[in-house]
PDB file of C-alpha atoms in Angstrom:
ATOM      1  CA  GLN A 880       0.208   0.044  -0.065  1.00 87.00           C
ATOM      2  CA  VAL A 881       1.167   3.396  -0.689  1.00 94.00           C
ATOM      3  CA  GLN A 882       0.933   6.260   2.421  1.00 96.00           C
ATOM      4  CA  LEU A 883       1.692  10.188   2.599  1.00 97.00           C
ATOM      5  CA  GLY A 884       2.881  10.384   5.674  1.00 97.00           C
ATOM      6  CA  GLU A 885       2.671  14.362   7.158  1.00 97.00           C
ATOM      7  CA  SER A 886       4.218  15.625  10.187  1.00 97.00           C
ATOM      8  CA  GLY A 887       5.156  19.264  11.370  1.00 96.00           C
ATOM      9  CA  GLY A 888       2.383  21.613  11.625  1.00 94.00           C
ATOM     10  CA  GLY A 889       0.987  22.890  14.769  1.00 95.00           C
ATOM     11  CA  LEU A 890       1.540  25.990  16.550  1.00 97.00           C
ATOM     12  CA  GLY A 891       2.725  28.737  15.406  1.00 97.00           C
ATOM     13  CA  GLN A 892       2.951  33.090  16.269  1.00 97.00           C
ATOM     14  CA  PRO A 893       2.141  35.629  13.667  1.00 98.00           C
ATOM     15  CA  GLY A 894       5.240  36.709  11.582  1.00 98.00           C
ATOM     16  CA  GLY A 895       7.168  33.220  12.907  1.00 98.00           C
ATOM     17  CA  SER A 896       7.803  29.981  10.887  1.00 98.00           C
ATOM     18  CA  LEU A 897       6.726  26.291  10.349  1.00 98.00           C
ATOM     19  CA  GLY A 898       8.133  23.954   8.328  1.00 98.00           C
ATOM     20  CA  LEU A 899       5.683  20.826   6.965  1.00 98.00           C
ATOM     21  CA  ALA A 900       6.503  17.641   5.435  1.00 98.00           C
ATOM     22  CA  CYS A 901       5.092  15.082   3.409  1.00 98.00           C
ATOM     23  CA  ALA A 902       6.813  11.630   2.704  1.00 97.00           C
ATOM     24  CA  ALA A 903       5.073   9.076   0.282  1.00 97.00           C
ATOM     25  CA  SER A 904       6.292   5.223   1.589  1.00 96.00           C
ATOM     26  CA  GLY A 905       5.041   2.142   0.414  1.00 95.00           C
ATOM     27  CA  SER A 906       4.899   0.417  -2.931  1.00 92.00           C
ATOM     28  CA  ILE A 907       6.066   3.314  -5.572  1.00 93.00           C
ATOM     29  CA  PHE A 908       7.534   3.320  -8.606  1.00 92.00           C
ATOM     30  CA  SER A 909       8.194   7.325  -9.005  1.00 93.00           C
ATOM     31  CA  VAL A 910       6.194  10.429  -7.510  1.00 95.00           C
ATOM     32  CA  ASN A 911       5.013  13.182 -10.050  1.00 95.00           C
ATOM     33  CA  ALA A 912       3.594  16.048  -9.243  1.00 97.00           C
ATOM     34  CA  MET A 913       3.380  17.014  -5.089  1.00 97.00           C
ATOM     35  CA  GLY A 914       1.190  19.728  -3.510  1.00 98.00           C
ATOM     36  CA  TRP A 915      -0.051  21.539  -0.487  1.00 98.00           C
ATOM     37  CA  TYR A 916      -3.813  22.084   0.210  1.00 98.00           C
ATOM     38  CA  ARG A 917      -5.442  23.708   3.452  1.00 98.00           C
ATOM     39  CA  GLN A 918      -8.722  23.872   4.544  1.00 98.00           C
ATOM     40  CA  ALA A 919     -10.209  26.062   6.829  1.00 97.00           C
ATOM     41  CA  PRO A 920     -13.398  25.928   8.633  1.00 92.00           C
ATOM     42  CA  GLY A 921     -16.186  26.928   6.712  1.00 94.00           C
ATOM     43  CA  LYS A 922     -13.785  27.616   3.557  1.00 96.00           C
ATOM     44  CA  GLN A 923     -13.520  25.699   0.944  1.00 97.00           C
ATOM     45  CA  ARG A 924     -10.166  23.555   0.346  1.00 97.00           C
ATOM     46  CA  GLU A 925      -7.328  25.571  -1.950  1.00 98.00           C
ATOM     47  CA  LEU A 926      -4.145  24.740  -3.612  1.00 98.00           C
ATOM     48  CA  VAL A 927      -1.358  26.460  -1.679  1.00 98.00           C
ATOM     49  CA  ALA A 928       1.719  25.529  -3.623  1.00 98.00           C
ATOM     50  CA  ALA A 929       2.335  22.309  -6.071  1.00 98.00           C
ATOM     51  CA  ILE A 930       5.668  21.462  -7.420  1.00 98.00           C
ATOM     52  CA  THR A 931       6.380  19.092 -10.386  1.00 97.00           C
ATOM     53  CA  SER A 932       8.804  16.379 -10.886  1.00 93.00           C
ATOM     54  CA  GLY A 933      11.148  18.666 -12.116  1.00 94.00           C
ATOM     55  CA  GLY A 934      10.986  21.435  -9.571  1.00 96.00           C
ATOM     56  CA  VAL A 935       8.728  23.617 -11.491  1.00 98.00           C
ATOM     57  CA  THR A 936       6.664  25.514  -8.552  1.00 98.00           C
ATOM     58  CA  ASN A 937       2.952  27.183  -8.026  1.00 98.00           C
ATOM     59  CA  TYR A 938       2.031  28.882  -5.208  1.00 98.00           C
ATOM     60  CA  ALA A 939      -1.170  30.480  -4.226  1.00 98.00           C
ATOM     61  CA  ASP A 940      -1.413  34.483  -4.511  1.00 98.00           C
ATOM     62  CA  SER A 941      -2.424  34.639  -0.686  1.00 98.00           C
ATOM     63  CA  VAL A 942       1.312  32.797   0.227  1.00 98.00           C
ATOM     64  CA  LYS A 943       3.636  33.946  -2.678  1.00 98.00           C
ATOM     65  CA  GLY A 944       6.803  35.663  -0.868  1.00 98.00           C
ATOM     66  CA  ARG A 945       6.344  33.929   2.259  1.00 98.00           C
ATOM     67  CA  PHE A 946       6.087  29.841   1.606  1.00 98.00           C
ATOM     68  CA  THR A 947       8.291  27.742   0.122  1.00 98.00           C
ATOM     69  CA  ILE A 948       7.561  24.261  -1.807  1.00 98.00           C
ATOM     70  CA  SER A 949      10.321  21.802  -2.181  1.00 98.00           C
ATOM     71  CA  ARG A 950      10.836  18.394  -2.675  1.00 97.00           C
ATOM     72  CA  ASP A 951      13.654  15.209  -1.870  1.00 96.00           C
ATOM     73  CA  ASN A 952      13.225  13.073  -4.922  1.00 94.00           C
ATOM     74  CA  ALA A 953      15.208  10.339  -3.539  1.00 94.00           C
ATOM     75  CA  LYS A 954      13.066  10.434  -0.240  1.00 95.00           C
ATOM     76  CA  ASN A 955       9.495  10.696  -2.548  1.00 96.00           C
ATOM     77  CA  THR A 956       9.437  13.863   0.181  1.00 97.00           C
ATOM     78  CA  VAL A 957       7.454  17.428  -0.015  1.00 97.00           C
ATOM     79  CA  TYR A 958       8.279  20.117   1.784  1.00 98.00           C
ATOM     80  CA  LEU A 959       6.730  23.560   2.707  1.00 98.00           C
ATOM     81  CA  GLN A 960       8.123  26.171   4.363  1.00 98.00           C
ATOM     82  CA  MET A 961       5.946  28.852   5.990  1.00 98.00           C
ATOM     83  CA  ASN A 962       7.454  31.816   6.975  1.00 98.00           C
ATOM     84  CA  SER A 963       5.935  35.383   8.327  1.00 98.00           C
ATOM     85  CA  LEU A 964       2.722  33.401   9.600  1.00 98.00           C
ATOM     86  CA  LYS A 965      -0.354  35.046   9.587  1.00 98.00           C
ATOM     87  CA  PRO A 966      -3.732  34.422  11.481  1.00 97.00           C
ATOM     88  CA  GLU A 967      -5.331  33.704   7.801  1.00 97.00           C
ATOM     89  CA  ASP A 968      -2.926  30.646   7.465  1.00 98.00           C
ATOM     90  CA  THR A 969      -4.928  28.444  10.106  1.00 98.00           C
ATOM     91  CA  ALA A 970      -6.286  25.784   8.783  1.00 98.00           C
ATOM     92  CA  VAL A 971      -5.693  21.993   7.891  1.00 98.00           C
ATOM     93  CA  TYR A 972      -2.953  21.397   5.715  1.00 98.00           C
ATOM     94  CA  TYR A 973      -3.305  18.452   3.537  1.00 98.00           C
ATOM     95  CA  CYS A 974      -0.288  16.956   1.479  1.00 98.00           C
ATOM     96  CA  ASN A 975      -1.184  15.558  -2.171  1.00 98.00           C
ATOM     97  CA  ALA A 976       0.903  13.632  -4.517  1.00 97.00           C
ATOM     98  CA  ASP A 977       0.061  11.823  -7.864  1.00 96.00           C
ATOM     99  CA  ILE A 978       1.956   8.408  -7.421  1.00 96.00           C
ATOM    100  CA  ILE A 979       2.819   5.700 -10.265  1.00 94.00           C
ATOM    101  CA  ILE A 980       2.748   1.723  -8.568  1.00 90.00           C
ATOM    102  CA  THR A 981       4.064   0.873 -11.697  1.00 87.00           C
ATOM    103  CA  HIS A 982       4.278   2.175 -15.059  1.00 81.00           C
ATOM    104  CA  LEU A 983       0.557   1.593 -16.191  1.00 82.00           C
ATOM    105  CA  ILE A 984      -1.252   2.430 -12.924  1.00 89.00           C
ATOM    106  CA  SER A 985      -1.278   5.917 -11.388  1.00 91.00           C
ATOM    107  CA  TYR A 986      -3.289   7.228  -8.852  1.00 94.00           C
ATOM    108  CA  ASN A 987      -3.675  10.603  -6.691  1.00 96.00           C
ATOM    109  CA  TYR A 988      -3.065  10.287  -2.791  1.00 97.00           C
ATOM    110  CA  TRP A 989      -4.347  12.480   0.084  1.00 98.00           C
ATOM    111  CA  GLY A 990      -2.529  12.727   3.630  1.00 98.00           C
ATOM    112  CA  GLN A 991      -4.307  12.494   6.559  1.00 97.00           C
ATOM    113  CA  GLY A 992      -3.782  16.617   7.369  1.00 97.00           C
ATOM    114  CA  THR A 993      -2.074  18.284   9.616  1.00 97.00           C
ATOM    115  CA  GLN A 994      -3.264  21.193  12.016  1.00 97.00           C
ATOM    116  CA  VAL A 995      -1.569  24.598  11.819  1.00 98.00           C
ATOM    117  CA  THR A 996      -2.782  27.577  14.319  1.00 98.00           C
ATOM    118  CA  VAL A 997      -1.112  30.971  13.803  1.00 98.00           C
ATOM    119  CA  SER A 998      -2.130  32.939  16.718  1.00 95.00           C
ATOM    120  CA  SER A 999      -0.495  35.249  19.442  1.00 90.00           C
TER     121      SER A 999
END
């Protein structure tokens, strides 16, 4: 089986920093695009940042200049470094990845979600 294990998050202060990590494990041939989504109470889930297997990144306008997504292909891991945190960043953050199990089978996976709370 394939799993996305998230770590990091927790409590952060406005203007502070937090880091998230998501590692794909299991029967994996390769990992294509990976990304981070977030969902706050009463709001729709939104894309925060995404990164292709080649390292091309995309960011939501709300986090540009503050968040950085990166990945370590050797570890099948994607990271999200969150700087200059704002209370509006408070949400459950979900890791997402397109994973090729074999050269003929690909699936989209979600992590379990991790709470990020930004408050003073």
